Short mmCIF file of C-alpha atoms in Angstrom, two decimals:
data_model
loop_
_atom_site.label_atom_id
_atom_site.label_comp_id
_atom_site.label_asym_id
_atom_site.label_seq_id
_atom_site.Cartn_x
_atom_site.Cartn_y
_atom_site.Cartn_z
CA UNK A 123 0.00 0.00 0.00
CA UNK A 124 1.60 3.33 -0.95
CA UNK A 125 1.48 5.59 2.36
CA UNK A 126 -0.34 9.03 2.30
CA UNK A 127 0.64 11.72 4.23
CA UNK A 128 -0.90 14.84 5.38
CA UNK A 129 1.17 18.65 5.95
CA UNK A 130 0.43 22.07 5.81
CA UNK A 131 1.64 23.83 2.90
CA UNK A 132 5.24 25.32 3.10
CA UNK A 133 6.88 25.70 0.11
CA UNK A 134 6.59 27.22 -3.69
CA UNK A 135 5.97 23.52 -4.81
CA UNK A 136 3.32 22.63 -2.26
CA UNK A 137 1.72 25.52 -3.27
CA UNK A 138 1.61 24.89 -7.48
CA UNK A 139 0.29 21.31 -6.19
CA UNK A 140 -2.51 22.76 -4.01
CA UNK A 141 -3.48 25.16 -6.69
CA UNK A 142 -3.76 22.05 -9.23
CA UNK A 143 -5.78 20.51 -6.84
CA UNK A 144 -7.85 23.28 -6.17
CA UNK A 145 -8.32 23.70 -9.82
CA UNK A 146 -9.48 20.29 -10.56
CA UNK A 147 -12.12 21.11 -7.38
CA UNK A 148 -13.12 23.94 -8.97
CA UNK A 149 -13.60 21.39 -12.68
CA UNK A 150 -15.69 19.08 -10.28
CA UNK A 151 -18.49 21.29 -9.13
CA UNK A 152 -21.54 21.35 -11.20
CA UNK A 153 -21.83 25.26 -11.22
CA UNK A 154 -19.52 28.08 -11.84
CA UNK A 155 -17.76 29.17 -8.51
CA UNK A 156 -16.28 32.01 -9.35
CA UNK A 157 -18.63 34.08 -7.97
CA UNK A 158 -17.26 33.38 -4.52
CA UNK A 159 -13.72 35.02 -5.90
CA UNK A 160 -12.30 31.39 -6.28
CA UNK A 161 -9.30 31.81 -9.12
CA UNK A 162 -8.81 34.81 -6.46
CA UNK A 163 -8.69 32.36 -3.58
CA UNK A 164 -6.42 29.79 -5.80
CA UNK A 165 -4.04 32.17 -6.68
CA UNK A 166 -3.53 33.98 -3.13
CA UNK A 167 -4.13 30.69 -0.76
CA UNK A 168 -5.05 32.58 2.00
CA UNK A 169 -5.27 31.13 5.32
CA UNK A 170 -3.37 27.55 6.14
CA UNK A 171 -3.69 24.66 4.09
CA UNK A 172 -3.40 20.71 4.34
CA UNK A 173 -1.93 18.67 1.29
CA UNK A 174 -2.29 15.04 1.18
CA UNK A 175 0.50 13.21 -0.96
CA UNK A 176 0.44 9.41 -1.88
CA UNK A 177 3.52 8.00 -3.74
CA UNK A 178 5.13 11.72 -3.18
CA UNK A 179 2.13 12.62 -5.88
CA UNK A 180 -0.91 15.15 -4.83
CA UNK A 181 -4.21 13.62 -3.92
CA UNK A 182 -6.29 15.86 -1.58
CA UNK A 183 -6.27 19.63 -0.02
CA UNK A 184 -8.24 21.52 2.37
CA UNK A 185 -7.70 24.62 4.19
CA UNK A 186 -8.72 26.45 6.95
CA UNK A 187 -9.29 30.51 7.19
CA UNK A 188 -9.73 32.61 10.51
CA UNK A 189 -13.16 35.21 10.36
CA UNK A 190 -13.74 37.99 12.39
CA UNK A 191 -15.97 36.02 15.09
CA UNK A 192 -12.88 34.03 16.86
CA UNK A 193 -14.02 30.85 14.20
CA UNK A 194 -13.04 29.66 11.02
CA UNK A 195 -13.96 28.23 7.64
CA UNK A 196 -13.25 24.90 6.72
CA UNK A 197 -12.37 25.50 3.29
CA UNK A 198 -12.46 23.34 -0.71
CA UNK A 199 -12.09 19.89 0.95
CA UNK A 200 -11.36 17.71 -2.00
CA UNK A 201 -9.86 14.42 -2.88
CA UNK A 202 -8.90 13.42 -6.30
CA UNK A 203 -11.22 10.66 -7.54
CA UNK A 204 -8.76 7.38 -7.27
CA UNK A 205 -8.26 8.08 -3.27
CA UNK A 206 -12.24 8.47 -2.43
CA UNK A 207 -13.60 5.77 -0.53
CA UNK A 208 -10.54 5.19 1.24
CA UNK A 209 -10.76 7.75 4.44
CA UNK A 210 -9.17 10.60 3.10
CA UNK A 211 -11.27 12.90 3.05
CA UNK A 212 -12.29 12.25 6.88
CA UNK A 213 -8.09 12.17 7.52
CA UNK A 214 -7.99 15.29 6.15
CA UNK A 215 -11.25 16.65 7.99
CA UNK A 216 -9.80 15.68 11.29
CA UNK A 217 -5.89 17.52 10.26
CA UNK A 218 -8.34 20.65 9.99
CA UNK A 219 -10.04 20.53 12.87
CA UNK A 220 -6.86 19.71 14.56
CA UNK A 221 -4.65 22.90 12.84
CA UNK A 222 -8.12 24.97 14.05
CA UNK A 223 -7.72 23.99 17.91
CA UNK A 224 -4.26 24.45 18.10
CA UNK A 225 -4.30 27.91 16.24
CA UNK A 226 -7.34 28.90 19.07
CA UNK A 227 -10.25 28.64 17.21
CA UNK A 228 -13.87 28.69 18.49
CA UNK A 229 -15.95 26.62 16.12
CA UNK A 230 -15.24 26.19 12.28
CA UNK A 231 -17.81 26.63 9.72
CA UNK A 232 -18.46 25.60 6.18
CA UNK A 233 -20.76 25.68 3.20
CA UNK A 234 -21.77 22.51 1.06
CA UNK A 235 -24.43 21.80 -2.09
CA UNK A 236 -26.95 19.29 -1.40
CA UNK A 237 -25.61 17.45 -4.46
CA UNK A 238 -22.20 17.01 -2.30
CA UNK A 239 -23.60 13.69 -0.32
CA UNK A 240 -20.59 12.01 0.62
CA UNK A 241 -18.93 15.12 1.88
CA UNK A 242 -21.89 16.04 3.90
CA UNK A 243 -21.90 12.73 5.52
CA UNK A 244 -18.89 13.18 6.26
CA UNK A 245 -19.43 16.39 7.97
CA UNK A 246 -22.68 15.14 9.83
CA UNK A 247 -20.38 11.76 11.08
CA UNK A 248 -17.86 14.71 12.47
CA UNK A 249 -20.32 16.50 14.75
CA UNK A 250 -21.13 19.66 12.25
CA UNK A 251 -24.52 20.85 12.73
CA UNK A 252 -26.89 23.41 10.82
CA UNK A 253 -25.80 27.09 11.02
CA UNK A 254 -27.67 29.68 11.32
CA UNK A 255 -27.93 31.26 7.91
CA UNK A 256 -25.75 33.84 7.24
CA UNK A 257 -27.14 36.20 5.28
CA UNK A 258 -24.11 37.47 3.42
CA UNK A 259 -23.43 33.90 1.84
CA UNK A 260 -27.20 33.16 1.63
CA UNK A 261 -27.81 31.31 -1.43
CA UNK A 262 -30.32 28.86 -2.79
CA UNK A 263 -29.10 25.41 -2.19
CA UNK A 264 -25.68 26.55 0.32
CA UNK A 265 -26.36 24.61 3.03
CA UNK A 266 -24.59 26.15 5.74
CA UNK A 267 -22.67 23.90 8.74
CA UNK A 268 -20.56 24.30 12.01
CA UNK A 269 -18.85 22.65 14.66
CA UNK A 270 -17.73 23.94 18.42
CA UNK A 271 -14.43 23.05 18.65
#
C-alpha cells in the first residue's frame, strides 16, 4: 500500500500542487464558482492549508481561514477521484479541525451543495450541525454547517 501523508503547505511547490488541486475542485463542481472570488482564492491561498500526498504525488487539499468572530472556515475539501472511498477525506477533515484547535479557534464553519452527499456525511459523522444562515453567503441550495471546537 503506498502511504499518504498529510502537511500544511510550506513551500513554492506545495503551493503549485494545491493550486492544481484546487483547480481540478473547482472542474468538479456542477456550477460556476467564481462568484465566490475562487481563481482569487487559488491564486492567493489565503489562510493555512493541508496537502495530502500518496507516492510523493498530490491527492487531496483543504484549508482552513480565521473570520472575524474568533471561528473559522473549513475551506475546498477535495480528494482526487482514485483516493475516495478510502478515508481521506475524513483524515484530512480531522488535520483541519486539529490545525483549528491548536491555532485557538472557536468553532469552524463551512458551506456545502446538497448534491455534495458524501462530503456532507462526512461532515454530519464529524459532529457539524446546521448554522444559522448567514445572510451574506445566503444562497439557494448553500447549506450552511458548524462545529464547536
Amino acid at each position: 500500500m503506498i502511504e499518504t501523508t498529510i502537511s500544511e503547505v510550506q513551500d513554492e511547490d506545495d503551493r503549485a500542487a494545491t493550486r492544481a488541486l484546487l483547480m481540478d475542485y473547482g472542474r468538479a463542481l456542477d456550477f460556476a464558482i467564481c462568484f465566490a472570488g475562487f481563481e482569487r482564492e487559488v491564486e492567493a491561498l489565503p489562510g493555512l492549508w493541508l496537502l495530502a500526498r500518496a507516492g510523493g504525488g498530490p491527492v487531496g487539499v483543504v484549508g482552513i481561514a480565521p473570520d472575524a468572530d474568533g471561528g473559522c472556515e473549513l475551506k475546498r475539501l477535495f480528494v482526487r477521484d482514485g483516493q475516495r472511498g478510502s478515508g481521506l477525506g475524513r483524515r484530512l477533515c480531522q488535520a483541519a479541525l486539529d490545525a483549528a484547535r491548536a491555532k485557538g479557534h472557536a468553532s469552524i464553519h463551512l458551506e456545502t451543495l446538497p448534491s455534495m452527499a458524501a462530503a456532507l456525511a462526512l461532515y454530519r459523522s464529524m459532529g457539524f450541525e446546521p448554522r444559522a444562515v448567514q445572510p451574506a453567503v445566503a444562497s439557494d441550495g448553500i447549506i450552511q454547517l458548524e462545529k464547536r471546537l
